[in-house]
mmCIF file of C-alpha atoms in Angstrom:
data_model
loop_
_atom_site.group_PDB
_atom_site.id
_atom_site.type_symbol
_atom_site.label_atom_id
_atom_site.label_comp_id
_atom_site.label_asym_id
_atom_site.label_seq_id
_atom_site.Cartn_x
_atom_site.Cartn_y
_atom_site.Cartn_z
ATOM 1 C CA MET L 282 88.431 95.480 128.609
ATOM 2 C CA GLN L 283 85.590 94.719 126.624
ATOM 3 C CA THR L 284 82.617 96.352 125.131
ATOM 4 C CA PRO L 285 79.406 95.676 126.158
ATOM 5 C CA LEU L 286 78.848 93.008 122.991
ATOM 6 C CA GLN L 287 81.700 91.612 123.365
ATOM 7 C CA CYS L 288 80.426 90.074 126.988
ATOM 8 C CA SER L 289 76.266 89.862 125.278
ATOM 9 C CA SER L 290 74.718 86.660 124.998
ATOM 10 C CA ALA L 291 76.041 84.740 121.824
ATOM 11 C CA GLY L 292 72.359 83.692 120.654
ATOM 12 C CA LYS L 293 70.440 86.687 121.407
ATOM 13 C CA THR L 294 73.327 89.072 119.847
ATOM 14 C CA ALA L 295 72.308 87.054 116.288
ATOM 15 C CA ALA L 296 68.882 86.026 117.484
ATOM 16 C CA GLY L 297 68.759 90.571 116.961
ATOM 17 C CA ILE L 298 70.475 90.698 114.586
ATOM 18 C CA ALA L 299 68.777 87.987 112.597
ATOM 19 C CA LEU L 300 65.986 90.034 113.527
ATOM 20 C CA ARG L 301 66.270 92.638 111.445
ATOM 21 C CA HIS L 302 67.868 91.926 108.560
ATOM 22 C CA LEU L 303 63.966 89.579 108.490
ATOM 23 C CA LYS L 304 62.642 93.084 108.744
ATOM 24 C CA ALA L 305 65.067 94.328 105.986
ATOM 25 C CA LEU L 306 64.322 91.133 103.545
ATOM 26 C CA ARG L 307 59.757 91.853 105.075
ATOM 27 C CA HIS L 308 60.432 95.029 103.538
ATOM 28 C CA ALA L 309 61.901 94.230 100.174
ATOM 29 C CA ALA L 310 59.063 91.841 99.320
ATOM 30 C CA GLU L 311 56.602 94.035 100.098
ATOM 31 C CA ARG L 312 57.673 96.843 97.683
ATOM 32 C CA LEU L 313 58.632 94.091 95.252
ATOM 33 C CA VAL L 314 55.061 93.103 95.244
ATOM 34 C CA ASP L 315 54.800 97.048 94.850
ATOM 35 C CA GLY L 316 57.888 96.795 91.195
ATOM 36 C CA ASP L 317 59.519 98.214 92.957
ATOM 37 C CA ASP L 318 62.426 97.744 90.609
ATOM 38 C CA ASP L 319 65.353 98.495 93.511
ATOM 39 C CA ALA L 320 63.922 96.447 95.513
ATOM 40 C CA LEU L 321 65.489 93.301 94.002
ATOM 41 C CA HIS L 322 68.786 95.030 95.028
ATOM 42 C CA ASP L 323 67.541 94.463 98.824
ATOM 43 C CA PHE L 324 65.664 91.792 98.818
ATOM 44 C CA ARG L 325 69.336 90.377 97.825
ATOM 45 C CA VAL L 326 71.368 92.096 100.235
ATOM 46 C CA ALA L 327 69.005 91.202 102.956
ATOM 47 C CA LEU L 328 68.902 88.320 102.118
ATOM 48 C CA ARG L 329 72.766 87.209 101.419
ATOM 49 C CA ARG L 330 73.002 89.040 105.292
ATOM 50 C CA LEU L 331 70.050 86.319 107.286
ATOM 51 C CA ARG L 332 72.014 83.795 105.495
ATOM 52 C CA VAL L 333 75.246 84.657 106.913
ATOM 53 C CA ILE L 334 74.428 84.970 110.488
ATOM 54 C CA LEU L 335 72.271 82.148 110.182
ATOM 55 C CA SER L 336 75.105 80.298 108.934
ATOM 56 C CA ALA L 337 77.952 81.628 111.444
ATOM 57 C CA TYR L 338 75.789 81.767 114.432
ATOM 58 C CA ARG L 339 74.037 78.080 113.784
ATOM 59 C CA ASN L 340 74.531 76.554 117.070
ATOM 60 C CA VAL L 341 73.297 79.170 119.353
ATOM 61 C CA LEU L 342 70.980 80.367 116.615
ATOM 62 C CA LYS L 343 69.301 76.380 116.436
ATOM 63 C CA PRO L 344 66.180 75.365 116.439
ATOM 64 C CA ALA L 345 65.885 78.852 113.702
ATOM 65 C CA SER L 346 69.627 78.052 111.641
ATOM 66 C CA ARG L 347 68.970 74.450 111.250
ATOM 67 C CA ARG L 348 69.935 73.259 107.621
ATOM 68 C CA LYS L 349 66.396 73.018 105.960
ATOM 69 C CA MET L 350 65.630 76.390 106.921
ATOM 70 C CA ARG L 351 69.360 77.943 105.451
ATOM 71 C CA LYS L 352 68.409 75.184 102.194
ATOM 72 C CA LYS L 353 65.637 76.859 101.499
ATOM 73 C CA LEU L 354 67.551 80.403 102.035
ATOM 74 C CA LYS L 355 69.486 79.649 98.678
ATOM 75 C CA ARG L 356 67.013 78.172 96.583
ATOM 76 C CA LEU L 357 65.450 81.418 97.418
ATOM 77 C CA ALA L 358 68.542 83.490 96.573
ATOM 78 C CA ARG L 359 69.253 81.166 93.019
ATOM 79 C CA PHE L 360 65.645 81.923 92.336
ATOM 80 C CA THR L 361 66.145 86.043 91.884
ATOM 81 C CA GLY L 362 70.052 85.593 90.084
ATOM 82 C CA PRO L 363 68.634 85.653 86.460
ATOM 83 C CA ALA L 364 65.799 89.128 87.500
ATOM 84 C CA ARG L 365 69.030 90.860 88.900
ATOM 85 C CA ASP L 366 72.060 89.880 86.540
ATOM 86 C CA ALA L 367 70.026 91.022 83.375
ATOM 87 C CA GLN L 368 69.050 93.987 85.488
ATOM 88 C CA ALA L 369 73.432 94.845 86.023
ATOM 89 C CA TRP L 370 73.595 93.845 82.423
ATOM 90 C CA VAL L 371 71.135 96.735 80.729
ATOM 91 C CA LEU L 372 72.028 99.020 82.611
ATOM 92 C CA TRP L 373 75.559 98.707 81.220
ATOM 93 C CA LEU L 374 74.787 98.759 78.621
ATOM 94 C CA SER L 375 72.097 101.686 79.299
ATOM 95 C CA GLU L 376 75.333 103.995 80.415
ATOM 96 C CA ARG L 377 76.965 103.291 77.735
ATOM 97 C CA LYS L 378 74.189 103.101 74.953
ATOM 98 C CA ASN L 379 75.428 107.393 73.190
ATOM 99 C CA SER L 380 78.924 106.196 72.565
ATOM 100 C CA ALA L 381 80.945 105.325 69.460
ATOM 101 C CA GLY L 382 80.233 101.999 68.003
ATOM 102 C CA PHE L 383 77.298 101.602 70.280
ATOM 103 C CA GLU L 384 74.364 102.049 67.569
ATOM 104 C CA HIS L 385 72.631 98.915 67.503
ATOM 105 C CA VAL L 386 72.522 97.428 71.285
ATOM 106 C CA SER L 387 69.374 99.781 71.490
ATOM 107 C CA SER L 388 67.456 95.908 70.518
ATOM 108 C CA VAL L 389 70.389 94.069 72.633
ATOM 109 C CA ILE L 390 68.740 96.369 75.272
ATOM 110 C CA ARG L 391 65.089 95.509 74.266
ATOM 111 C CA LYS L 392 66.126 91.590 74.443
ATOM 112 C CA LEU L 393 67.451 91.493 78.269
ATOM 113 C CA GLU L 394 64.849 94.008 78.844
ATOM 114 C CA ARG L 395 61.865 91.852 78.278
ATOM 115 C CA PHE L 396 63.871 88.568 79.986
ATOM 116 C CA ARG L 397 64.408 90.683 83.102
ATOM 117 C CA VAL L 398 60.667 92.197 83.280
ATOM 118 C CA ALA L 399 59.367 88.406 83.004
ATOM 119 C CA ALA L 400 61.547 86.877 85.556
ATOM 120 C CA PHE L 401 60.583 89.559 87.861
ATOM 121 C CA ARG L 402 57.828 89.150 87.502
ATOM 122 C CA GLU L 403 58.261 85.118 87.781
ATOM 123 C CA ILE L 404 59.817 86.616 91.577
ATOM 124 C CA GLN L 405 56.412 88.695 92.366
ATOM 125 C CA GLU L 406 54.656 85.311 91.648
ATOM 126 C CA LYS L 407 56.192 82.871 93.171
ATOM 127 C CA ALA L 408 59.843 83.907 94.890
ATOM 128 C CA VAL L 409 57.772 86.239 97.117
ATOM 129 C CA GLY L 410 55.151 83.616 98.543
ATOM 130 C CA ARG L 411 57.479 81.322 99.111
ATOM 131 C CA PHE L 412 58.932 84.234 101.475
ATOM 132 C CA TRP L 413 56.279 84.323 103.418
ATOM 133 C CA ASP L 414 55.000 80.420 103.627
ATOM 134 C CA LEU L 415 59.021 80.401 105.337
ATOM 135 C CA LYS L 416 58.620 84.309 107.393
ATOM 136 C CA PRO L 417 56.456 83.299 110.561
ATOM 137 C CA LYS L 418 58.312 80.308 111.865
ATOM 138 C CA LEU L 419 61.797 81.712 110.997
ATOM 139 C CA ALA L 420 59.839 84.374 112.672
ATOM 140 C CA HIS L 421 58.873 82.720 116.105
ATOM 141 C CA ARG L 422 62.165 80.107 116.728
ATOM 142 C CA LEU L 423 64.629 83.389 115.949
ATOM 143 C CA LYS L 424 62.750 85.152 119.055
ATOM 144 C CA LYS L 425 62.098 82.272 120.966
ATOM 145 C CA VAL L 426 66.098 81.859 121.154
ATOM 146 C CA ARG L 427 67.022 85.367 121.737
ATOM 147 C CA ARG L 428 64.142 85.629 124.866
ATOM 148 C CA GLN L 429 65.502 82.170 126.125
ATOM 149 C CA ALA L 430 69.066 81.547 124.589
ATOM 150 C CA ASP L 431 72.045 81.256 127.855
ATOM 151 C CA VAL L 432 74.064 84.256 129.192
ATOM 152 C CA ARG L 433 76.854 82.265 127.830
ATOM 153 C CA PRO L 434 78.859 81.713 125.469
ATOM 154 C CA LEU L 435 79.810 84.951 124.606
ATOM 155 C CA PHE L 436 78.889 86.952 121.724
ATOM 156 C CA GLY L 437 82.511 87.841 121.082
ATOM 157 C CA PRO L 438 84.320 84.556 121.354
ATOM 158 C CA GLU L 439 81.914 83.168 119.132
ATOM 159 C CA THR L 440 82.315 85.942 116.592
ATOM 160 C CA ALA L 441 86.020 85.324 116.237
ATOM 161 C CA LYS L 442 85.411 81.672 115.348
ATOM 162 C CA ALA L 443 83.249 82.150 113.242
ATOM 163 C CA VAL L 444 85.859 85.741 111.452
ATOM 164 C CA SER L 445 88.646 83.485 111.548
ATOM 165 C CA ARG L 446 87.177 80.610 110.568
ATOM 166 C CA GLU L 447 86.243 82.894 107.286
ATOM 167 C CA ALA L 448 89.460 85.254 107.354
ATOM 168 C CA GLY L 449 91.116 81.013 106.494
ATOM 169 C CA SER L 450 88.328 81.025 104.258
ATOM 170 C CA PHE L 451 88.639 83.622 101.931
ATOM 171 C CA MET L 452 92.324 83.752 101.828
ATOM 172 C CA ARG L 453 92.494 79.931 100.187
ATOM 173 C CA LEU L 454 90.322 81.572 97.529
ATOM 174 C CA LEU L 455 92.422 84.173 95.851
ATOM 175 C CA ALA L 456 95.274 82.390 97.165
ATOM 176 C CA ALA L 457 93.546 80.447 94.241
ATOM 177 C CA TYR L 458 92.030 83.360 92.401
ATOM 178 C CA ARG L 459 95.441 84.568 92.632
ATOM 179 C CA ARG L 460 97.159 82.020 90.886
ATOM 180 C CA ARG L 461 94.903 81.295 87.871
ATOM 181 C CA PRO L 462 92.512 84.328 88.510
ATOM 182 C CA VAL L 463 89.364 83.017 86.076
ATOM 183 C CA ALA L 464 85.597 83.692 85.942
ATOM 184 C CA THR L 465 84.865 81.374 88.897
ATOM 185 C CA ALA L 466 87.851 81.064 90.941
ATOM 186 C CA GLY L 467 87.053 85.781 90.934
ATOM 187 C CA HIS L 468 82.943 84.569 92.120
ATOM 188 C CA LYS L 469 83.644 82.108 95.079
ATOM 189 C CA LEU L 470 86.261 85.225 96.010
ATOM 190 C CA ARG L 471 83.712 87.654 95.759
ATOM 191 C CA ILE L 472 81.266 85.672 98.304
ATOM 192 C CA ALA L 473 83.493 85.040 100.677
ATOM 193 C CA SER L 474 84.387 88.852 100.677
ATOM 194 C CA LYS L 475 80.629 89.422 101.959
ATOM 195 C CA ARG L 476 80.946 86.876 104.365
ATOM 196 C CA LEU L 477 83.332 88.248 106.258
ATOM 197 C CA ARG L 478 82.132 91.923 105.873
ATOM 198 C CA TYR L 479 79.169 90.985 106.870
ATOM 199 C CA LEU L 480 80.458 89.576 110.569
ATOM 200 C CA LEU L 481 82.114 92.548 110.665
ATOM 201 C CA GLU L 482 80.293 95.073 109.916
ATOM 202 C CA PRO L 483 78.673 94.710 114.009
ATOM 203 C CA TRP L 484 81.660 95.387 114.537
ATOM 204 C CA GLU L 485 83.930 98.405 111.868
ATOM 205 C CA LYS L 486 82.589 100.238 109.313
ATOM 206 C CA ASP L 487 86.169 99.335 106.588
ATOM 207 C CA PHE L 488 84.765 99.560 102.511
ATOM 208 C CA SER L 489 88.027 98.031 102.022
ATOM 209 C CA LEU L 490 86.138 94.824 101.554
ATOM 210 C CA LYS L 491 83.314 96.320 99.571
ATOM 211 C CA TYR L 492 85.788 97.965 96.550
ATOM 212 C CA PHE L 493 87.209 94.970 96.329
ATOM 213 C CA GLN L 494 83.596 92.663 95.453
ATOM 214 C CA ASP L 495 82.490 95.553 93.617
ATOM 215 C CA LEU L 496 85.300 95.136 91.456
ATOM 216 C CA LEU L 497 85.030 91.039 91.899
ATOM 217 C CA GLY L 498 80.813 91.198 91.004
ATOM 218 C CA GLU L 499 81.484 93.838 87.317
ATOM 219 C CA MET L 500 84.127 91.469 86.813
ATOM 220 C CA HIS L 501 81.296 88.926 86.849
ATOM 221 C CA ASP L 502 78.922 91.017 85.055
ATOM 222 C CA LEU L 503 81.061 91.980 82.266
ATOM 223 C CA ASP L 504 81.519 87.535 82.660
ATOM 224 C CA GLY L 505 77.810 86.867 82.644
ATOM 225 C CA LEU L 506 77.040 89.697 79.030
ATOM 226 C CA GLU L 507 80.908 88.728 77.748
ATOM 227 C CA ILE L 508 78.240 85.598 76.503
ATOM 228 C CA GLN L 509 75.139 87.206 75.391
ATOM 229 C CA LYS L 510 74.128 88.102 71.355
ATOM 230 C CA ASN L 511 75.844 91.873 71.394
ATOM 231 C CA PRO L 512 77.553 93.646 67.915
ATOM 232 C CA ALA L 513 80.862 93.243 67.775
ATOM 233 C CA ALA L 514 81.490 97.574 69.202
ATOM 234 C CA VAL L 515 80.395 95.829 72.932
ATOM 235 C CA LEU L 516 82.410 93.045 73.114
ATOM 236 C CA THR L 517 85.791 95.491 72.100
ATOM 237 C CA ALA L 518 84.233 97.792 74.846
ATOM 238 C CA ILE L 519 83.341 94.990 77.190
ATOM 239 C CA LYS L 520 86.682 93.078 77.398
ATOM 240 C CA LYS L 521 88.377 96.467 77.855
ATOM 241 C CA ARG L 522 85.856 96.662 80.669
ATOM 242 C CA LYS L 523 87.644 93.296 82.132
ATOM 243 C CA ALA L 524 91.485 94.405 81.220
ATOM 244 C CA GLU L 525 90.705 97.633 83.419
ATOM 245 C CA ILE L 526 89.755 95.608 86.683
ATOM 246 C CA ARG L 527 92.059 92.524 86.180
ATOM 247 C CA ASP L 528 94.875 95.790 85.859
ATOM 248 C CA GLU L 529 92.908 96.860 89.249
ATOM 249 C CA LEU L 530 93.761 94.322 91.372
ATOM 250 C CA ALA L 531 96.822 93.766 90.051
ATOM 251 C CA GLY L 532 98.194 96.867 91.293
ATOM 252 C CA GLY L 533 98.990 96.129 95.032
ATOM 253 C CA LYS L 534 94.435 96.038 95.691
ATOM 254 C CA LEU L 535 94.791 92.460 96.043
ATOM 255 C CA ASP L 536 97.926 92.417 98.453
ATOM 256 C CA ASP L 537 96.020 95.467 100.923
ATOM 257 C CA LEU L 538 93.435 93.547 100.979
ATOM 258 C CA GLU L 539 95.271 90.150 102.014
ATOM 259 C CA LYS L 540 97.332 92.027 104.355
ATOM 260 C CA PHE L 541 93.643 93.205 106.034
ATOM 261 C CA VAL L 542 91.879 90.415 106.051
ATOM 262 C CA ARG L 543 95.228 88.874 107.822
ATOM 263 C CA ARG L 544 94.917 91.605 110.758
ATOM 264 C CA ARG L 545 90.821 89.860 111.387
ATOM 265 C CA ARG L 546 92.685 86.730 111.200
ATOM 266 C CA ASN L 547 92.593 86.963 115.651
ATOM 267 C CA PHE L 548 89.932 89.013 115.497
ATOM 268 C CA LEU L 549 89.103 89.869 119.116
#
């Protein structure tokens, strides 16, 4: 038996989801202006969720999902990357600064913190402004789609097609990562897992993908931190933690994840 969500209009439902993400993005932008450090994470997550919906359902969300708009949102996401990376590095080092061998890490933290503050200020001054410039047009277009979209195509079949595409992409990237588990392959796989998880969110709450992407996310952060100027003890700790993550991924986690995604290739 089909659920009301499956039988709903793809355009109306996808537009409604996108508008919720846009609202979350607006709230995070307001907090960024107020200097809330935690808002950066929320801003990036809401932006990523919005981009996934606009891309996955672009055929039923036009004109809101036009390539030009999606490119603007992509550039906005890239603009926030450096501040987020520095924030993650400072947190990782701060949690360990009292450990043996980390006595001289305070100078590294101060340097990264100065960079983070400067990058955060640039986001406040430029990125948030760019968001306010595009938000009214995007909101207007999404509301128009929600009002005027046809009953068909249905949301269920459209989601099934989108999930099948993303699951296929994920499986190809997973195979590439198994062959050569380097940083770039891991980063691409992590992004693919996020896209798939965001598509599944309205239908199920499963944290298999979240746990996996958190591991790869920490690996990505450590790859970036490793190339900074660090004391020898910090580099040793980074290499040790990366080895632990690789062991955890190799210990059946990738097999479990592959089974999870394979089951969802025939979603709905």
